[in-house]
Every structure is written in C-alpha cells, then in structure tokens.
Short mmCIF file of C-alpha atoms and ligand atoms in Angstrom, two decimals:
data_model
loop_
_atom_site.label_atom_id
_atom_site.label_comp_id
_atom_site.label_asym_id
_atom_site.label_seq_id
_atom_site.Cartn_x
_atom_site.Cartn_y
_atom_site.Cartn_z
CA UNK A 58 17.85 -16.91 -29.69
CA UNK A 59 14.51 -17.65 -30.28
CA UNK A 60 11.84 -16.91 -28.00
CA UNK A 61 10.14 -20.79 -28.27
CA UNK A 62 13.19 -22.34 -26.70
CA UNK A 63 13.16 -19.83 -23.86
CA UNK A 64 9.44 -21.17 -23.32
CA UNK A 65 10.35 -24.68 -24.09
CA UNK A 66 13.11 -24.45 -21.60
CA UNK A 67 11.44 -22.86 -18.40
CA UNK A 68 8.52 -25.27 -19.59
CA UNK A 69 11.00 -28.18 -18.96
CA UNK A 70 12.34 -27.13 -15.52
CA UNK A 71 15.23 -25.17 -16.49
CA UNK A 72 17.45 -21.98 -15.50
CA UNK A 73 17.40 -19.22 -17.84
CA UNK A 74 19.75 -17.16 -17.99
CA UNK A 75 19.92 -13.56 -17.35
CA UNK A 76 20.59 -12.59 -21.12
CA UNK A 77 17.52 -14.41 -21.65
CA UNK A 78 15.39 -12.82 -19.63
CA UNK A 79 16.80 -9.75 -20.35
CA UNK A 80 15.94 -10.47 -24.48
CA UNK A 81 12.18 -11.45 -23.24
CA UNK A 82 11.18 -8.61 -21.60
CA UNK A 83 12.75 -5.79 -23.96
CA UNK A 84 11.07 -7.46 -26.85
CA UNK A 85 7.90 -8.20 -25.37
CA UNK A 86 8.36 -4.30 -24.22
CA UNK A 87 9.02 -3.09 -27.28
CA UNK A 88 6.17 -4.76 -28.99
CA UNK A 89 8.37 -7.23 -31.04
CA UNK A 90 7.50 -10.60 -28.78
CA UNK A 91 3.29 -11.31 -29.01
CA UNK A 92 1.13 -11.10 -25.77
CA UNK A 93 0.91 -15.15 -26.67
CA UNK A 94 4.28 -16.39 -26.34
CA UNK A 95 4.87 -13.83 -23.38
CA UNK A 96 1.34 -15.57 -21.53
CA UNK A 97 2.90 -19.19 -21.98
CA UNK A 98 6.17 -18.08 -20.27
CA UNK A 99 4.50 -16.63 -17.57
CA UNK A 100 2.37 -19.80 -16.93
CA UNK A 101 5.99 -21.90 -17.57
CA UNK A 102 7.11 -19.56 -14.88
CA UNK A 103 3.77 -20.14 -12.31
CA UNK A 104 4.53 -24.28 -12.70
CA UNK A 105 7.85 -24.01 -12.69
CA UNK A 106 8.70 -21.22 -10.37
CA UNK A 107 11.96 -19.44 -11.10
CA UNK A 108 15.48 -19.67 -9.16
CA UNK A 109 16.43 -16.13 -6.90
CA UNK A 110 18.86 -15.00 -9.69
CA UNK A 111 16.76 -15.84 -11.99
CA UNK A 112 13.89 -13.54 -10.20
CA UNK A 113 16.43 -10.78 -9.68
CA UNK A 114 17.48 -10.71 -13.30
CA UNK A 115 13.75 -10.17 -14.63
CA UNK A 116 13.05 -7.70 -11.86
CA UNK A 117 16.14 -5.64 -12.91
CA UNK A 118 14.99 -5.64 -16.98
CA UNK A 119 11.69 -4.36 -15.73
CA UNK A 120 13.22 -1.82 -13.88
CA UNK A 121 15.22 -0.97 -16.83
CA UNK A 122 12.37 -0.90 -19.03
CA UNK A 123 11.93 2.77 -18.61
CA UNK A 124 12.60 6.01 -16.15
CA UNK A 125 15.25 5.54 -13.56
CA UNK A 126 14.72 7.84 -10.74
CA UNK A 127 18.30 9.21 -9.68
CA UNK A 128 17.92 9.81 -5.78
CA UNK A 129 21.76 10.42 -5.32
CA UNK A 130 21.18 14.87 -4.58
CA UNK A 131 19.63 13.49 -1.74
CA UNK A 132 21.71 13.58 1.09
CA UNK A 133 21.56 10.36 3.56
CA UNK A 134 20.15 6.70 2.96
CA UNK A 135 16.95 7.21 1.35
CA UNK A 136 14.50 4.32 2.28
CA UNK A 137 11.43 3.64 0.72
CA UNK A 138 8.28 1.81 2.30
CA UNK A 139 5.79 -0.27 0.16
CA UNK A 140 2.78 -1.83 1.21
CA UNK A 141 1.23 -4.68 -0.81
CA UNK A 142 -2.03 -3.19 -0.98
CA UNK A 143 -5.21 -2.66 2.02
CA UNK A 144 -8.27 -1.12 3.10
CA UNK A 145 -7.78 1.45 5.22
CA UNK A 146 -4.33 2.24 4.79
CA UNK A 147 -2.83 5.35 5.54
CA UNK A 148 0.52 4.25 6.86
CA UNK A 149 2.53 6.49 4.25
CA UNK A 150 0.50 9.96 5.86
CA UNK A 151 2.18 8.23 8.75
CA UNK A 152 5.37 7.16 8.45
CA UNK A 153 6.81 10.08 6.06
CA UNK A 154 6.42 12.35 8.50
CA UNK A 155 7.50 10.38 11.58
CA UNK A 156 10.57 8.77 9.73
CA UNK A 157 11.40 12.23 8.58
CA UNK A 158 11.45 13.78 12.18
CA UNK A 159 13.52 11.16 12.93
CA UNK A 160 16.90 12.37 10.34
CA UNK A 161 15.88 9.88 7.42
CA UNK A 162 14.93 11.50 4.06
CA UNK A 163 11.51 10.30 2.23
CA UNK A 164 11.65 10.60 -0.83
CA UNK A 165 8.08 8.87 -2.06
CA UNK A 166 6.16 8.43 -5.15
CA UNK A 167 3.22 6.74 -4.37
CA UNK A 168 -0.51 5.35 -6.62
CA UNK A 169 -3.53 6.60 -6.77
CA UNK A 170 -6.29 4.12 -5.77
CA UNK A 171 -8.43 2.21 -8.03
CA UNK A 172 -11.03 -0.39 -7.02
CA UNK A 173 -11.17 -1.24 -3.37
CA UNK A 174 -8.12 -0.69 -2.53
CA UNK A 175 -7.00 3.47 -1.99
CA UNK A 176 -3.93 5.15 -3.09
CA UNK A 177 -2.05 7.74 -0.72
CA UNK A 178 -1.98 10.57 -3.90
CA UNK A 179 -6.07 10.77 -3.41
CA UNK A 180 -5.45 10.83 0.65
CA UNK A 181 -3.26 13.71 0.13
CA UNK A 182 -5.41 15.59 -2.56
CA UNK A 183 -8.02 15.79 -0.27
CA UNK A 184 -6.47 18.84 1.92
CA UNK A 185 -7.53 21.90 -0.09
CA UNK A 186 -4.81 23.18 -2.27
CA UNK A 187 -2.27 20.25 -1.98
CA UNK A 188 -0.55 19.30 -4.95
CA UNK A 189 1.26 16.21 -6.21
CA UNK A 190 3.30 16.80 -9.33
CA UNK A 191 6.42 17.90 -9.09
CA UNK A 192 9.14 18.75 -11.08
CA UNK A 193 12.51 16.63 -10.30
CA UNK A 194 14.59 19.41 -8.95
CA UNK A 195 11.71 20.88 -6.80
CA UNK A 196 10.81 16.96 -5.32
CA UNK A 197 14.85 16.80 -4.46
CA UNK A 198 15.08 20.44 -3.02
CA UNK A 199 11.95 19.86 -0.69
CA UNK A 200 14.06 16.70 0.50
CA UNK A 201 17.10 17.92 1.07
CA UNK A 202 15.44 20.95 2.61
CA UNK A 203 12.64 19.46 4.93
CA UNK A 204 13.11 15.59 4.76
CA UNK A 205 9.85 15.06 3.11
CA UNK A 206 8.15 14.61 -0.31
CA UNK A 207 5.08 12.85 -1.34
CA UNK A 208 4.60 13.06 -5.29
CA UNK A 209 2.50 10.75 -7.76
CA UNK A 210 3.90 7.95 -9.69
CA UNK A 211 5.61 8.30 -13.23
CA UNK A 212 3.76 7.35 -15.90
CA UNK A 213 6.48 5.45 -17.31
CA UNK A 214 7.94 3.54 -13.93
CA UNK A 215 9.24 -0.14 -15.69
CA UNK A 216 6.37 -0.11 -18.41
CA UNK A 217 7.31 -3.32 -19.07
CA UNK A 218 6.33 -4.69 -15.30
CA UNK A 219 2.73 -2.24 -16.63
CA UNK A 220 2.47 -4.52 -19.31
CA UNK A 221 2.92 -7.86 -17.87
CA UNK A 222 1.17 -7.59 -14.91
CA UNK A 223 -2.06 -6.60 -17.73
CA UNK A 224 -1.29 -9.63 -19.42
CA UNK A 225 -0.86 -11.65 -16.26
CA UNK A 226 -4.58 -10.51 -14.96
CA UNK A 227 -6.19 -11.93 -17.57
CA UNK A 228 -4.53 -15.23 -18.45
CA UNK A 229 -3.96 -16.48 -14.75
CA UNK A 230 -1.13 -16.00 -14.09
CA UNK A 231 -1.04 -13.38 -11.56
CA UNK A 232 -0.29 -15.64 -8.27
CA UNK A 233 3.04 -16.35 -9.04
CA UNK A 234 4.96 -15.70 -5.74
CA UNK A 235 8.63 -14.66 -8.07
CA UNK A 236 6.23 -12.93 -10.42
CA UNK A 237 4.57 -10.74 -8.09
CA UNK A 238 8.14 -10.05 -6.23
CA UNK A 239 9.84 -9.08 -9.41
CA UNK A 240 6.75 -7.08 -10.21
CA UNK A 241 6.87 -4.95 -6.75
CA UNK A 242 10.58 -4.84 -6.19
CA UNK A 243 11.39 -3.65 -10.18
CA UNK A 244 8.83 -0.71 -9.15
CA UNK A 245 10.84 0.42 -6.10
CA UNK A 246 14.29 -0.17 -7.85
CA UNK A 247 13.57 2.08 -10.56
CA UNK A 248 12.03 4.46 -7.93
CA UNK A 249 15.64 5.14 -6.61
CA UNK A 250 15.73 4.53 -3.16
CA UNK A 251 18.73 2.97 -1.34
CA UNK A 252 17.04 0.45 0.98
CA UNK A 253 13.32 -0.43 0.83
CA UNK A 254 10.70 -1.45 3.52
CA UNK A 255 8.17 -3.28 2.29
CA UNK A 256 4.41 -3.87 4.59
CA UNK A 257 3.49 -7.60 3.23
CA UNK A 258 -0.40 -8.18 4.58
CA UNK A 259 -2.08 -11.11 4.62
CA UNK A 260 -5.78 -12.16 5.17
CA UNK A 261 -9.29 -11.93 3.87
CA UNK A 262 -8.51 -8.59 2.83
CA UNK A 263 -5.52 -8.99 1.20
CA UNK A 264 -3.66 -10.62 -2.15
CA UNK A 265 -1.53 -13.76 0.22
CA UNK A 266 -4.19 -15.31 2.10
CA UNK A 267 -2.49 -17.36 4.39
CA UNK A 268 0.63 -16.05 6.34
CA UNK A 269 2.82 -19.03 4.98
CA UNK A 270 2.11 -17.15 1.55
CA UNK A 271 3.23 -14.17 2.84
CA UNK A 272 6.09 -15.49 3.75
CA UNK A 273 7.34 -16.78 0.72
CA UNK A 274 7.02 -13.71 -1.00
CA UNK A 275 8.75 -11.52 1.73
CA UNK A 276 11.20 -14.04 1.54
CA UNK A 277 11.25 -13.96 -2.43
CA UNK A 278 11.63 -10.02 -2.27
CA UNK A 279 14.49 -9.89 0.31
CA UNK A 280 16.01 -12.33 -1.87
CA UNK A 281 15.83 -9.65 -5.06
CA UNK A 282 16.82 -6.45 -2.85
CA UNK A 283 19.99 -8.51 -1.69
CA UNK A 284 20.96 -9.78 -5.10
CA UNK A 285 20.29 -6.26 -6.40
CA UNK A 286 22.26 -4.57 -3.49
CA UNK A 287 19.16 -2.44 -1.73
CA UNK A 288 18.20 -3.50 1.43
CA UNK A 289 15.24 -4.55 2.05
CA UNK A 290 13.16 -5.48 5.21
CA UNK A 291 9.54 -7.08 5.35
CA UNK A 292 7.17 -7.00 7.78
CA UNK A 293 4.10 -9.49 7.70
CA UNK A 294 0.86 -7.73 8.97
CA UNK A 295 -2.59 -9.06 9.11
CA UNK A 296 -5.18 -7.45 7.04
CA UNK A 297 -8.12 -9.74 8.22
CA UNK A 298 -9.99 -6.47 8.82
CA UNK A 299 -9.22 -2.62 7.57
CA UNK A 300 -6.51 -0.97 9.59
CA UNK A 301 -7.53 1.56 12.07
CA UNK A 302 -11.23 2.57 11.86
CA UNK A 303 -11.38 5.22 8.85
CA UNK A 304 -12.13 4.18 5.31
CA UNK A 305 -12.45 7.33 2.55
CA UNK A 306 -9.78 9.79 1.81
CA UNK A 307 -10.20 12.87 4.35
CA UNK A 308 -11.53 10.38 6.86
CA UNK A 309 -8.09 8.92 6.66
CA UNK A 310 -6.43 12.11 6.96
CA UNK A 311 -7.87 12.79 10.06
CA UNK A 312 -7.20 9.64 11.52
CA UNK A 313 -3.59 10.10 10.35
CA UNK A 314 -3.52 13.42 11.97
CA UNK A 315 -4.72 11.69 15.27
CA UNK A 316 -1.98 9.23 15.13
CA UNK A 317 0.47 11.77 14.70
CA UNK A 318 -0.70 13.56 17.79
CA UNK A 319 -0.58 9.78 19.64
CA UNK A 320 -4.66 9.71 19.82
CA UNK A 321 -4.69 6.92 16.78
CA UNK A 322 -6.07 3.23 16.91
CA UNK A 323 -3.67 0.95 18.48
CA UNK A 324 -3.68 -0.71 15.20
CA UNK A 325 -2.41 1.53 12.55
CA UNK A 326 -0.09 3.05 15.53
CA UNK A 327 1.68 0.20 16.25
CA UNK A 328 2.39 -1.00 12.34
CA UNK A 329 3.69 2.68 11.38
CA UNK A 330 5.80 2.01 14.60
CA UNK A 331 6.92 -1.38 13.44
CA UNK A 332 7.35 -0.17 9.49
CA UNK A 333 8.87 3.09 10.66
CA UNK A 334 11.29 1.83 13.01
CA UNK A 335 12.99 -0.57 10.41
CA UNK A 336 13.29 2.59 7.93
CA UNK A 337 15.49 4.23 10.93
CA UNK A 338 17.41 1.53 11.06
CA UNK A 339 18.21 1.19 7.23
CA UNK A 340 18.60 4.53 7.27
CA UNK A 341 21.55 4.41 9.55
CA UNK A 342 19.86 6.25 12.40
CA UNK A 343 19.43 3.84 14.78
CA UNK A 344 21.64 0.74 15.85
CA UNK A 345 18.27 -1.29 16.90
CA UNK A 346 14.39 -1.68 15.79
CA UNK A 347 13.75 -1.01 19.49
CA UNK A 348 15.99 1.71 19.51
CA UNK A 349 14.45 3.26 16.52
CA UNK A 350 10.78 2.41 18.08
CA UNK A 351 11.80 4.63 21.46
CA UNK A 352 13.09 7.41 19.49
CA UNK A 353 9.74 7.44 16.69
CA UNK A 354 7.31 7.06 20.17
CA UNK A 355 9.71 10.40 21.42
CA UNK A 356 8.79 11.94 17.98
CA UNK A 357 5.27 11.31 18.36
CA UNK A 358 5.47 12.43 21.73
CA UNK A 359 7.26 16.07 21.11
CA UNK A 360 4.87 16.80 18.48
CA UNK A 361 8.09 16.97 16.23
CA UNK A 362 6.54 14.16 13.55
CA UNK A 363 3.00 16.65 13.48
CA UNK A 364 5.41 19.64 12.79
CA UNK A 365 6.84 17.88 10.13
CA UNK A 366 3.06 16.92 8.76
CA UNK A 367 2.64 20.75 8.69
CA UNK A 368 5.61 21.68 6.71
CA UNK A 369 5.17 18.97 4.01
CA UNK A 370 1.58 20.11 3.60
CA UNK A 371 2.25 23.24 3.06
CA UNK A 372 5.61 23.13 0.95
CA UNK A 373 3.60 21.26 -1.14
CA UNK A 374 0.93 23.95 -1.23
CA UNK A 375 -1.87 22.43 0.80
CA UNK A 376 -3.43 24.09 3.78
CA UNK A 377 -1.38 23.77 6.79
CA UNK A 378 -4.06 24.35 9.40
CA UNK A 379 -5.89 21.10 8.69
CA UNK A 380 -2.94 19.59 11.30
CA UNK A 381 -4.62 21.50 14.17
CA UNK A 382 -8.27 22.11 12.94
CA UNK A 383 -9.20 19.12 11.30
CA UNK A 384 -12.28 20.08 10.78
CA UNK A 385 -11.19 22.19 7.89
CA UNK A 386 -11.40 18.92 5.83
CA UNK A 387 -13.70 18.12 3.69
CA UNK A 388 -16.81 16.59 4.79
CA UNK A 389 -19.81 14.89 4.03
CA UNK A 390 -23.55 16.44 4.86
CA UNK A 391 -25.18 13.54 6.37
CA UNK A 392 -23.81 10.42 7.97
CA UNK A 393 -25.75 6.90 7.97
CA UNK A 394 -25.33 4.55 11.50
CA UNK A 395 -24.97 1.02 10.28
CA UNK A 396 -26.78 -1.34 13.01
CA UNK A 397 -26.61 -4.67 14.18
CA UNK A 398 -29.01 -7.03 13.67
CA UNK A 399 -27.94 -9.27 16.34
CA UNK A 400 -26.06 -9.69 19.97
CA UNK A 401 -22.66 -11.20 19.93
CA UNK A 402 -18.87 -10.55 19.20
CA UNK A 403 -17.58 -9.36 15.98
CA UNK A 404 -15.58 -12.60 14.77
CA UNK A 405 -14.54 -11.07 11.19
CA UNK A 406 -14.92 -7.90 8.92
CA UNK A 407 -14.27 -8.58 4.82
CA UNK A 408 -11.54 -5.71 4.25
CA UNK A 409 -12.22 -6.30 0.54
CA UNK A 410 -16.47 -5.41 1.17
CA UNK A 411 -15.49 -2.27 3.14
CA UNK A 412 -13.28 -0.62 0.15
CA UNK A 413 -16.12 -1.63 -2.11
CA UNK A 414 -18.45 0.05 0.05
CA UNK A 415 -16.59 2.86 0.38
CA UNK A 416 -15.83 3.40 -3.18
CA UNK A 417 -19.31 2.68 -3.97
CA UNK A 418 -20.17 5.75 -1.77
CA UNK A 419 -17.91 7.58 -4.13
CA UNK A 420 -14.75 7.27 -2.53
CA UNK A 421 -12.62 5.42 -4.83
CA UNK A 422 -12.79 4.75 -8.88
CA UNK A 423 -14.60 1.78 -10.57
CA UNK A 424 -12.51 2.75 -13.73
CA UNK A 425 -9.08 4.97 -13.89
CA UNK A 426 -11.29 7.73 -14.94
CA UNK A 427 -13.85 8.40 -12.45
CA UNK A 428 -14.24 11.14 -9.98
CA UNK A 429 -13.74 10.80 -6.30
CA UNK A 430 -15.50 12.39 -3.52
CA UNK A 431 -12.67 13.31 -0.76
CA UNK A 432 -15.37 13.44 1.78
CA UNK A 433 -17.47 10.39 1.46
CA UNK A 434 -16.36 6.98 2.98
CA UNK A 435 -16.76 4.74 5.98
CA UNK A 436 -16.19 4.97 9.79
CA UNK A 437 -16.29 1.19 12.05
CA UNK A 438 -17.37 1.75 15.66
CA UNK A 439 -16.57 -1.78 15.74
CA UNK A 440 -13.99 -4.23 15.11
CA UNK A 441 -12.93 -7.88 15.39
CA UNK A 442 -13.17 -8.92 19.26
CA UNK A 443 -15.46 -6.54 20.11
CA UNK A 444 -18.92 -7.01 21.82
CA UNK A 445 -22.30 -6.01 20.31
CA UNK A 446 -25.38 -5.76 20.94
CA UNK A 447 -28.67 -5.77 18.82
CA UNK A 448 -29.03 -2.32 17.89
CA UNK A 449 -25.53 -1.34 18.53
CA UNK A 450 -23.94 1.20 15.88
CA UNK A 451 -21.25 -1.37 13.85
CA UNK A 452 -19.90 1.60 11.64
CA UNK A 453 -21.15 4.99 9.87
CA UNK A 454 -21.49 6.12 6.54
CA UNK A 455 -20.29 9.57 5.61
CA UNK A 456 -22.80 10.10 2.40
CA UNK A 457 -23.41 12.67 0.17
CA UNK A 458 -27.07 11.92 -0.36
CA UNK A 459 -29.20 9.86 2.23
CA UNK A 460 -30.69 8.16 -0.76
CA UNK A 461 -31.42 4.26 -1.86
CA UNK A 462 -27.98 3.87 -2.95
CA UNK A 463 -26.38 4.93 -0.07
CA UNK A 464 -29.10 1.86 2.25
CA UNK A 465 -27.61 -0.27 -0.23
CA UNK A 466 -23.81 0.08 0.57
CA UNK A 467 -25.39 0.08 4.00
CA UNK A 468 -26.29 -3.82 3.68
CA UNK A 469 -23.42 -4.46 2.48
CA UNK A 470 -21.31 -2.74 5.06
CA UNK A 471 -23.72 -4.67 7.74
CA UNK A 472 -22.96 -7.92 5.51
CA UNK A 473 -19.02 -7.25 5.73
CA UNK A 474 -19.30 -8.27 9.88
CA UNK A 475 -19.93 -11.70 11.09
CA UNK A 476 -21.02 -11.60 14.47
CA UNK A 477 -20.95 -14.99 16.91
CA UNK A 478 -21.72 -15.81 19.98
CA UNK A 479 -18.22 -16.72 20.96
CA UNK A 480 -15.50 -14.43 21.34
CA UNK A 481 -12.78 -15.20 18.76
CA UNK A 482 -9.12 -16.10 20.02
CA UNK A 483 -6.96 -12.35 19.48
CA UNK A 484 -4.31 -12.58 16.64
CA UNK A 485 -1.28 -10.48 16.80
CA UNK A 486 -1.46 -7.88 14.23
CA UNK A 487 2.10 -7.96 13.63
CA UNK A 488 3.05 -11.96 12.49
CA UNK A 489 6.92 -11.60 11.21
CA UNK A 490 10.08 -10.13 10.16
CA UNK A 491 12.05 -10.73 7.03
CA UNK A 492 15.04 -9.26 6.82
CA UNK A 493 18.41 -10.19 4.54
N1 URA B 636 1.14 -5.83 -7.00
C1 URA B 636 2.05 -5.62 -7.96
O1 URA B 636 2.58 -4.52 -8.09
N2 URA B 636 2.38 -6.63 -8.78
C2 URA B 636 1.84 -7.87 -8.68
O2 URA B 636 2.20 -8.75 -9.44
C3 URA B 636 0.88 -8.08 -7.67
C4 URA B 636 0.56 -7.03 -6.83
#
C-alpha cells in the first residue's frame, strides 16, 4: 500500500479503510511516513471529513500507539471525566471526591497546565506535601481501597495522537471536528476506563465557539465510545466566562474545598452536579441523572464527599488539614483590587484574557518548563449579569510583588470585562446532553 493513494483517496471523497488507517498512523509513529505526507492527509481529512468508523478506527491506532492502562484490579465500572479544556476549572478536585462518596471508583490521570488554560496535577501540587506519581500497583490499591486516585499523565499515552496533534498545530489543521474527537477519545481509551464522561465547553473561552460546534463533536465522540464499546456521555457547558470565581492553583483549591462543603458558586456547583451525576449513572449506581443528582447533593450535604477530599489528600501524602483550615494554603503577600472604570452591567468576561493574566502573574507556564507560583492568580468579584458601578472592585489579584508587571496584568484583567448599559439576556450554563 502506498501512502500517496491513501492521500489521493481521502483527497477524492473516499472511505478508508481501517487497515489503512491503521498502516498511517504506525508508520507516521514510527518515523517511517514524513511529517509531509501525514500534513496533506490531515488537511484531506479537514475537507473531506471522515465517516464514524472511519473516526473510530484512527482513534483506536492512536490509542494503540503506546501504554495501555489495564484498569481491570479495579473493582466496579470505572468512569472517567474529561473536560475539553477552561479557565477556571477545577471540576476534577470536585467530582473525584463526590463521585467517589457516591460507590464509583476514580481512577484519574490528569495534565498539567500550559498556557492559559490549567491542569488539575498543578491544582493538586499546591497542598504542601501532595504527590502525583505513582507506581501502578500503589494508584490501583488506593482505588480499590478508598475510591480515589489522582496521578499525572504517562509520558507515553498514544504518542502517536502527541505527534499529530504537533503537526496539526502548525499546518492548520487542528479544527477538524473527527480529528479532535479521535484525538481526545484515543487519550481516554488508552487511559483504561470503562465508560467516559466527557465536559464539552463552548464560548469565547473555549476551542468550539458556537454551541452547534459543540455539538458535532459531542456527537462525533459518542459516536467513537459506542463503536469502541465505552460509554460515553457529553455534556455541553458554556465557557463564555471562567467557571466559578477563582483563577490560580491554591485559589482553586479553596474554592473546591468550598464546594465540597456546599458554600461554592452556583456555577461550578451545578456542572460538577451535572458531570458527576452522569458518572453515577455509568457507573451503575444510580437508575436516573436525577437520581444520581439527589444522592451527590446528600453527599455534599453529609460532609461524606469532604471526608473523602481528606483521605485522598492525605493517602497521597499531602496535608490533610487544608480541608478544614484552608488557610494553610499557600498564599500570596499582597493582593491588587481591579476597578471599574465605568457604571453598568458586566455583559462578557474573555475566559482566554483571564488564564493569560493569571499565568502572567506566575500561575501557569509560557513554556513546558517554567516554574509556577501555587499562590499567585486571580479572584472576580464580578461576573456576567452583574451590576457595577464606577469604582466598584471587578476582581483581585493575588501577586507576589505589587510591582509594574503586576498593573499591567491589571489592565488587562480590567480589559477582559465589557461593561454596558443594558443588562444582557441570562444563558443557561448547562446547554445539552449527548448521550449514545
Ligand atoms: N484537545 C485534544 O486533546 N486534541 C485536539 O485535537 C484538540 C483539543
């Protein structure tokens, strides 16, 4: 087979098959198929789109492409939750813990953040002596024995889905809705879990701009988990602003930790709600979503999914007293007010200008390499809908030096709100439901 007639053929409309596929991405893997012929398939495949089979096929040779996590020690239907990537999200600190209380076994790797966007692994590294690599047989004991891990991502999770979506960020063809399905799902397949939840967001702040987008690609993932046999469920959630009002990695913590206790934004509480209940069900311990909702909002209630914070911090060596005493995170010396500069309602906040500002308060990494500052970040005392006046406090900066940098990321953070004199219409946080 030669690789031009695979390009030739998805260039010309057609179905490849899964052999094919299969042959393009272990060579292109492997080294033996050039970064030029693999480019010109991909932008065959953005024109031409790809069938579901098709889509499942080269989502299961990227998950093939390299370590298969083997979840089966773990007793019960392990369900995994992915989000597609926000500012301001700390559903996993969440969820794990409430989904746990609740009988279902989490059983997570998760990122670490780079650019605007924040990765759960940094969240978590921020309470004093936590740690996040474990060895296989610890990361299944801790399961079996508490219902909870949280560890960081292997290095080789389908390389070849590492290597393509490189290629694809620099020749265009990243907004491919099978593409970026394949890419996601072959991540969570070779993760190991049974059935998979996945948090699709759409907005200013987010990667499918319009929810009609969103909906494609929820609809193109379902399509892969039920051709591959794993579940899968997708909720579409706005990310037209950050979630909840804490941007920065102890910051989020602690707004975690007041969700938990059911003090959180109404916000972030009602998506790990949403996100949590459909793990239940999946998981086989629930018959409904609102049945599974009544018994998470018990769980929250009891303090049961706070206990369960506690142990999973601290079987993972972390401090367990940061559930009650907060303050025992890390945090920064001086704190900025950002102000308004006019009267009005806040009609938008760029996500995307948030994580930037928070990263460039040290926060997050500009490159793989740099170090983060767990206490630094951003606050919002205000969000869309909300009135303001001149003067009025729109958010805080948690700095580390009250210096010209830090007034900079200050303008910025002021440019991130548009304020109007008109209150803008509400929109639902929560817009839809995929499921197989
Ligand atoms: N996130 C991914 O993991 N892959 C994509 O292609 C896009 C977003």
């Amino acid at each position: 087979m030669r690789v031009v007639d695979v390009i030739h053929k998805k260039r010309d409309g057609g179905e490849l098959t899964a052999e094919e596929i299969g042959v393009l991405v272990t060579g292109y893997s492997r080294g033996d198929i050039p970064d030029y012929q693999m480019s010109a398939w991909a932008m065959a495949v953005l024109f031409r789109g790809m069938t579901s089979a098709e889509t499942a096929a080269l989502t299961l040779a990227m998950a093939g492409s390299g370590d298969q996590v083997d979840l089966s020690p773990i007793h019960g239907i392990k369900v995994d939750k992915h989000s597609t990537g926000g500012v301001g999200d700390k559903t996993t600190l969440i969820i794990g813990p409430l989904v746990a209380s609740a009988g279902v076994p989490v059983a997570k790797m998760s990122g670490r953040g780079l650019g605007h966007t924040g990765g759960t692994i940094d969240k978590l590294e921020s309470i004093e002596g936590f740690h996040t690599e474990l060895s296989r047989d610890d990361f299944i004991k801790q399961v079996n024995d508490i219902g909870l891990s949280v560890i960081g991502q292997s290095g080789n999770l389908a390389p070849a889905d590492k290597k393509l979506y490189a290629l694809r960020d620099v020749t265009g063809t990243v907004e491919s809705i099978p593409l970026i399905a394949s890419s996601v799902m072959s991540k969570k397949i070779a993760a190991g879990a049974d059935a998979i939840v996945l948090d699709v967001k759409t907005g200013s702040g987010a990667f499918m701009k319009t929810v009609q987008d969103a909906e494609e690609l929820a609809n193109a993932m379902v399509a892969i988990g039920s051709e591959v046999g794993r579940q899968t469920a997708a909720v579409i959630s706005d990310m037209d602003q950050p979630l909840g009002f804490a941007i920065g990695n102890a910051l989020e913590v602690e707004e975690a930790l007041a969700t938990l206790k059911g003090n959180g934004p109404e916000d972030l509480t009602e998506l790990c709600l949403a996100l949590g209940a459909h793990m239940v069900v999946l998981g086989g311990n629930a018959a409904t979503f609102d049945e599974a909702k009544e018994l998470l909002r018990g769980k929250l209630a009891s303090g049961e999914a706070l206990d369960k914070f506690r142990l999973f911090i601290e079987a993972q060596g972390g401090d367990g007293r940061i559930a009650d005493q907060p303050e025992l995170l890390p945090k920064a010396p001086f704190t900025i007010e950002v102000q308004s500069n006019q009267s009005g309602y806040v009609n938008a906040i760029e996500a995307e200008q948030l994580g930037l500002a928070a990263m460039m308060l040290g926060a997050g990494r500009e490159t793989k390499d740099s170090v983060i500052d767990y206490a630094v970040g951003v606050t919002l005392r205000k969000k869309v809908g909300d009135e303001v006046k001149q003067g009025d406090t729109l958010a805080l900066l948690h700095v580390r030096e009250q210096n010209e940098s830090a007034a900079k990321v200050g303008e910025r953070v002021l440019e991130a709100y548009t304020i109007e004199n008109a209150k803008p219409a509400t929109r639902p946080l929560l817009l839809s439901v995929v499921t197989a």
